[in-house]
């Protein structure tokens, strides 16, 4: 199953239909690698594992598929050519690393489909989901602020001197390489401001052959993290033909319903939602602070409401785990009935 033809929109609606109306996105990726012991204190963050622990990357993808995810996102969130070059890699080697992030996710999908074919049950006794279904690989692209790793990913503040052409040239080659990598779509994640959304939209118009989604983050339930208007950001996504879904990630669950309502006012494209656990990230301490986190059951208690008011792709971001994804699957009537 791919979305890579001229008509990504039709294919997305087809995918959603085959997924039972709501598709499930995976959960936190980098934080899950950390939970398995990876040390990601590095400017490359999760992409460091593309250099050191490819087996773990593949395993985490598989864990999410076995938890019920219909879409897995590659380990390329913070994989930038500039970031690899700063570590002494050549341009060719850096591009090969981006390709590798997609190859590993595709391998996990193949292994998963084999396991499904070899299993007579849609469920194993230890609670794994082995149901043959369409799976998409989304090539993750984090923001310029994520590359800077200085907290601007959550402030959206790139300074007054920032301009559109700079951001386009920063992202261009990575987006081109990922678009040719065999991924089904590009996931622009945690987009912190309007100028970066505009840069992505213009890049997509430069002959990029696969569709994309735009996912913004918010810290007040009203605007995106920079203070730019969410509706203006979502309008940029709406006007771009290559964009097949718009939504929110890495934002506390309590803000989500309000954000869905704002997005819905300006687009008819499918809305995607993958909040974090609600804990806050302290950029100075480089730690998650467990003051406002919600347990999986509470997170999951919101999910049906998000779908009722308009979300059609739901998953989790930082600090959510395969257990969160399993719980999302169990709570969605369309998913749980097909598992019985
Ligand atoms: C800071 S948001 C990170 C998003 C990325 N997909 C991950 O889960 O690692
Ligand atoms: Zn996150």
XYZ file of C-alpha atoms and ligand atoms in Angstrom:
350
model
C 0.000 0.000 0.000
C 1.463 3.318 -1.002
C 0.219 6.864 -1.214
C 2.768 7.858 -3.802
C 0.782 8.832 -6.811
C -0.653 12.125 -7.912
C -3.784 11.587 -5.913
C -2.577 11.225 -2.321
C -5.907 12.497 -1.048
C -7.950 9.647 -2.480
C -5.418 7.170 -1.244
C -5.557 8.625 2.273
C -9.331 8.270 2.355
C -8.964 4.739 1.029
C -6.408 3.976 3.752
C -8.675 5.416 6.439
C -11.585 3.361 5.164
C -9.493 0.190 5.232
C -8.362 1.126 8.743
C -11.975 1.148 9.937
C -12.490 4.930 9.762
C -9.732 5.786 12.226
C -6.066 4.949 11.694
C -3.700 4.473 14.598
C -0.347 6.256 14.599
C 2.562 4.857 16.646
C 3.595 6.275 20.022
C 6.685 8.101 21.337
C 9.695 6.881 19.422
C 12.747 8.546 20.919
C 11.429 8.194 24.462
C 10.723 4.510 23.800
C 14.313 3.983 22.614
C 15.394 5.613 25.891
C 13.104 3.391 27.926
C 15.014 0.485 26.370
C 18.284 1.986 27.593
C 19.458 4.079 24.618
C 21.391 7.204 25.576
C 20.026 9.955 23.315
C 21.795 12.880 24.907
C 23.159 13.957 21.560
C 22.301 16.582 18.934
C 21.047 13.745 16.702
C 18.690 12.498 19.465
C 16.858 9.373 18.243
C 18.820 9.432 14.953
C 21.908 8.539 16.977
C 20.495 4.995 17.068
C 20.799 4.846 13.260
C 24.551 4.827 13.935
C 24.652 2.649 17.021
C 21.542 0.503 17.503
C 19.639 -0.346 14.336
C 18.267 -3.551 15.885
C 16.637 -1.541 18.654
C 15.127 0.883 16.119
C 13.618 -2.051 14.198
C 12.372 -3.627 17.422
C 10.589 -0.456 18.565
C 8.863 -0.190 15.156
C 7.774 -3.809 15.514
C 6.564 -3.247 19.076
C 4.327 -0.462 17.810
C 2.974 -2.564 14.946
C 2.242 -5.379 17.377
C 0.495 -2.856 19.622
C -1.850 -1.987 16.740
C -0.241 0.994 14.963
C -1.274 1.388 11.317
C 1.357 4.057 10.676
C 4.966 3.980 11.872
C 7.302 6.941 11.768
C 10.978 6.639 10.917
C 13.901 7.492 13.211
C 14.739 10.537 11.080
C 13.084 13.207 13.264
C 16.425 14.744 14.175
C 18.429 13.131 11.351
C 19.691 16.055 9.312
C 22.454 16.098 6.735
C 23.890 19.105 8.600
C 23.813 17.163 11.890
C 25.590 14.138 10.416
C 28.153 16.357 8.694
C 28.919 17.992 12.030
C 29.925 14.524 13.207
C 32.348 14.118 10.312
C 30.195 12.150 7.872
C 30.253 13.015 4.168
C 27.160 14.271 2.360
C 26.718 10.851 0.727
C 27.021 9.027 4.056
C 24.536 11.435 5.648
C 22.028 10.862 2.879
C 22.531 7.111 3.226
C 21.600 7.430 6.909
C 18.288 9.040 5.982
C 17.626 6.205 3.561
C 18.519 3.735 6.292
C 15.875 5.160 8.633
C 13.231 4.347 6.014
C 14.745 0.949 5.146
C 14.594 -0.134 8.802
C 10.935 0.849 9.124
C 10.120 -0.989 5.860
C 11.979 -4.060 7.147
C 9.924 -3.964 10.344
C 6.750 -3.784 8.255
C 7.867 -6.823 6.204
C 8.723 -8.825 9.317
C 5.366 -7.856 10.807
C 3.419 -8.910 7.726
C 5.241 -12.278 7.732
C 4.327 -12.756 11.393
C 0.696 -11.949 10.569
C 0.695 -14.500 7.732
C 2.183 -17.159 10.001
C -0.305 -16.537 12.776
C -3.772 -18.054 12.792
C -5.045 -15.588 15.354
C -5.353 -11.795 15.154
C -4.258 -11.790 18.801
C -1.529 -13.690 20.616
C -1.939 -14.847 24.206
C 0.505 -12.171 25.348
C -1.682 -9.429 23.865
C 0.103 -8.764 20.570
C -1.984 -7.758 17.558
C -1.076 -9.774 14.455
C -3.780 -8.626 12.107
C -2.875 -8.306 8.438
C -3.749 -4.758 7.403
C -2.361 -1.874 5.337
C 0.587 -0.219 7.122
C 2.119 3.114 6.146
C 5.710 4.203 6.708
C 5.912 7.942 7.350
C 9.331 9.581 6.991
C 9.700 11.874 9.975
C 11.047 15.408 9.575
C 11.624 17.460 12.722
C 11.853 21.243 12.687
C 14.913 23.475 12.347
C 14.486 24.071 16.089
C 14.826 20.327 16.716
C 18.131 20.385 14.808
C 19.303 23.348 16.912
C 18.408 21.349 20.043
C 18.249 24.618 22.002
C 14.593 24.578 23.064
C 13.323 26.522 20.010
C 11.414 23.408 18.963
C 9.062 24.295 21.840
C 9.297 28.104 21.610
C 9.180 28.438 17.822
C 11.428 31.453 18.273
C 13.985 31.515 15.465
C 14.792 35.199 15.923
C 13.713 38.162 13.821
C 16.372 37.539 11.200
C 14.951 34.163 10.148
C 13.685 33.995 6.583
C 11.782 31.602 4.437
C 14.556 30.900 1.935
C 16.944 29.956 4.739
C 14.480 27.394 6.102
C 13.750 26.022 2.644
C 17.402 25.500 1.898
C 17.970 24.005 5.351
C 15.301 21.333 4.749
C 15.450 20.879 0.962
C 17.880 18.013 0.455
C 16.596 15.962 3.396
C 13.045 16.226 2.104
C 14.174 15.248 -1.418
C 16.079 12.204 -0.155
C 13.188 11.042 2.050
C 10.714 11.562 -0.804
C 12.691 9.124 -2.963
C 13.354 6.638 -0.159
C 10.343 4.337 -0.527
C 8.419 5.919 2.383
C 4.678 6.375 1.807
C 4.532 9.939 3.067
C 6.523 12.619 4.865
C 5.502 13.495 8.417
C 6.454 17.087 9.208
C 6.247 16.878 12.965
C 6.158 19.332 15.865
C 6.024 22.325 13.480
C 6.480 25.255 15.887
C 5.592 28.293 13.762
C 4.040 29.627 10.586
C 7.228 30.369 8.682
C 8.363 26.749 8.877
C 4.941 25.522 7.698
C 5.239 27.905 4.742
C 8.755 26.643 3.983
C 7.537 23.011 3.967
C 4.541 23.837 1.763
C 6.765 25.580 -0.789
C 9.283 22.727 -0.752
C 6.531 20.202 -1.418
C 5.569 22.165 -4.532
C 9.106 21.709 -5.906
C 8.277 18.378 -7.512
C 8.176 16.232 -4.352
C 6.410 13.048 -5.388
C 4.955 11.746 -2.132
C 2.295 13.356 0.043
C 2.876 14.758 3.522
C 1.178 15.628 6.765
C 1.740 18.742 8.864
C 1.595 18.364 12.624
C 1.919 21.421 14.859
C 2.559 21.705 18.587
C 0.884 23.965 21.097
C 1.428 24.846 24.738
C -1.759 26.760 25.424
C -4.469 24.933 23.483
C -5.028 27.979 21.273
C -1.961 28.879 19.220
C 1.088 26.961 18.015
C 4.064 27.163 20.393
C 5.513 30.332 18.815
C 2.249 32.195 19.445
C 1.407 32.132 15.710
C -2.250 31.448 15.019
C -3.051 27.755 14.618
C -5.763 28.522 12.092
C -3.297 30.479 9.939
C -0.856 27.573 10.149
C -3.566 25.052 9.302
C -4.659 27.214 6.346
C -1.170 26.914 4.885
C -1.473 23.136 5.145
C -4.965 23.279 3.672
C -3.843 25.214 0.592
C -1.035 22.781 -0.223
C -2.215 19.978 -2.513
C 0.468 17.582 -1.311
C -0.750 17.781 2.294
C -3.147 14.945 3.083
C -3.655 15.445 6.821
C -3.188 18.235 9.367
C -2.961 18.053 13.116
C -1.185 18.278 16.428
C 1.544 16.286 18.160
C 3.706 16.496 21.269
C 1.133 18.602 23.101
C -0.603 17.765 26.401
C -3.836 15.749 25.970
C -5.893 18.335 27.884
C -5.415 20.907 25.077
C -6.356 18.676 22.177
C -10.138 19.002 21.784
C -9.957 22.781 21.505
C -7.193 22.506 18.904
C -9.163 20.006 16.812
C -12.084 22.442 16.724
C -9.852 25.278 15.453
C -8.288 23.139 12.735
C -11.671 21.893 11.601
C -12.809 25.449 10.946
C -10.246 25.884 8.177
C -9.789 22.498 6.542
C -11.722 19.444 5.438
C -8.522 17.356 5.317
C -8.231 14.467 7.796
C -7.108 15.596 11.251
C -4.314 13.759 13.063
C -3.637 13.838 16.768
C -0.742 12.333 18.689
C -0.284 14.094 22.003
C 2.520 13.493 24.463
C 1.865 12.047 27.903
C 1.197 15.514 29.290
C 4.505 15.738 31.120
C 6.643 18.788 30.404
C 10.101 18.760 28.903
C 12.635 20.914 30.676
C 14.980 21.966 27.866
C 17.659 23.168 30.293
C 17.708 20.003 32.381
C 17.073 17.937 29.229
C 14.548 15.937 31.258
C 10.818 15.228 31.310
C 9.203 16.621 34.452
C 6.450 14.372 35.754
C 4.154 17.040 37.149
C 1.296 17.071 34.711
C 1.469 13.632 33.119
C -1.660 11.543 32.695
C -1.764 7.774 33.092
C -2.572 5.727 29.978
C -6.206 5.210 31.063
C -6.787 8.967 31.320
C -5.097 9.666 27.997
C -7.230 7.004 26.413
C -10.421 8.331 27.955
C -10.093 11.354 25.641
C -9.609 9.381 22.429
C -13.221 8.667 21.463
C -14.111 12.281 22.078
C -11.278 13.449 19.796
C -12.629 11.154 17.072
C -16.205 12.333 17.613
C -15.195 15.949 17.094
C -13.147 15.239 14.003
C -9.846 13.383 14.445
C -9.292 10.438 12.131
C -5.691 9.512 12.893
C -4.743 9.065 16.546
C -1.549 8.001 18.317
C 0.931 9.195 20.910
C 4.086 11.288 21.107
C 6.831 11.632 23.730
C 6.589 9.352 26.778
C 3.681 7.354 25.406
C 4.523 3.682 24.855
C 3.238 0.591 23.010
C 0.884 0.151 25.976
C -0.697 3.519 25.220
C -1.204 2.448 21.599
C -2.738 -0.887 22.683
C -5.102 0.987 24.962
C -6.093 3.368 22.141
C -6.856 0.331 19.966
C -8.975 -1.237 22.682
C -11.017 1.887 23.251
C -11.899 2.568 19.598
C -15.085 0.668 18.718
C -13.993 0.162 15.071
C -10.701 -1.405 16.162
C -11.809 -3.460 19.118
C -14.700 -5.059 17.207
C -12.396 -6.232 14.398
C -10.145 -7.824 16.999
C -12.751 -9.906 18.706
C 9.596 15.960 20.040
S 8.379 15.109 19.222
C 9.165 13.665 18.656
C 8.424 12.978 17.585
C 9.016 11.696 17.114
N 8.087 11.020 16.222
C 9.302 10.778 18.273
O 8.360 10.249 18.822
O 10.412 10.579 18.632
Zn 7.054 14.339 21.145
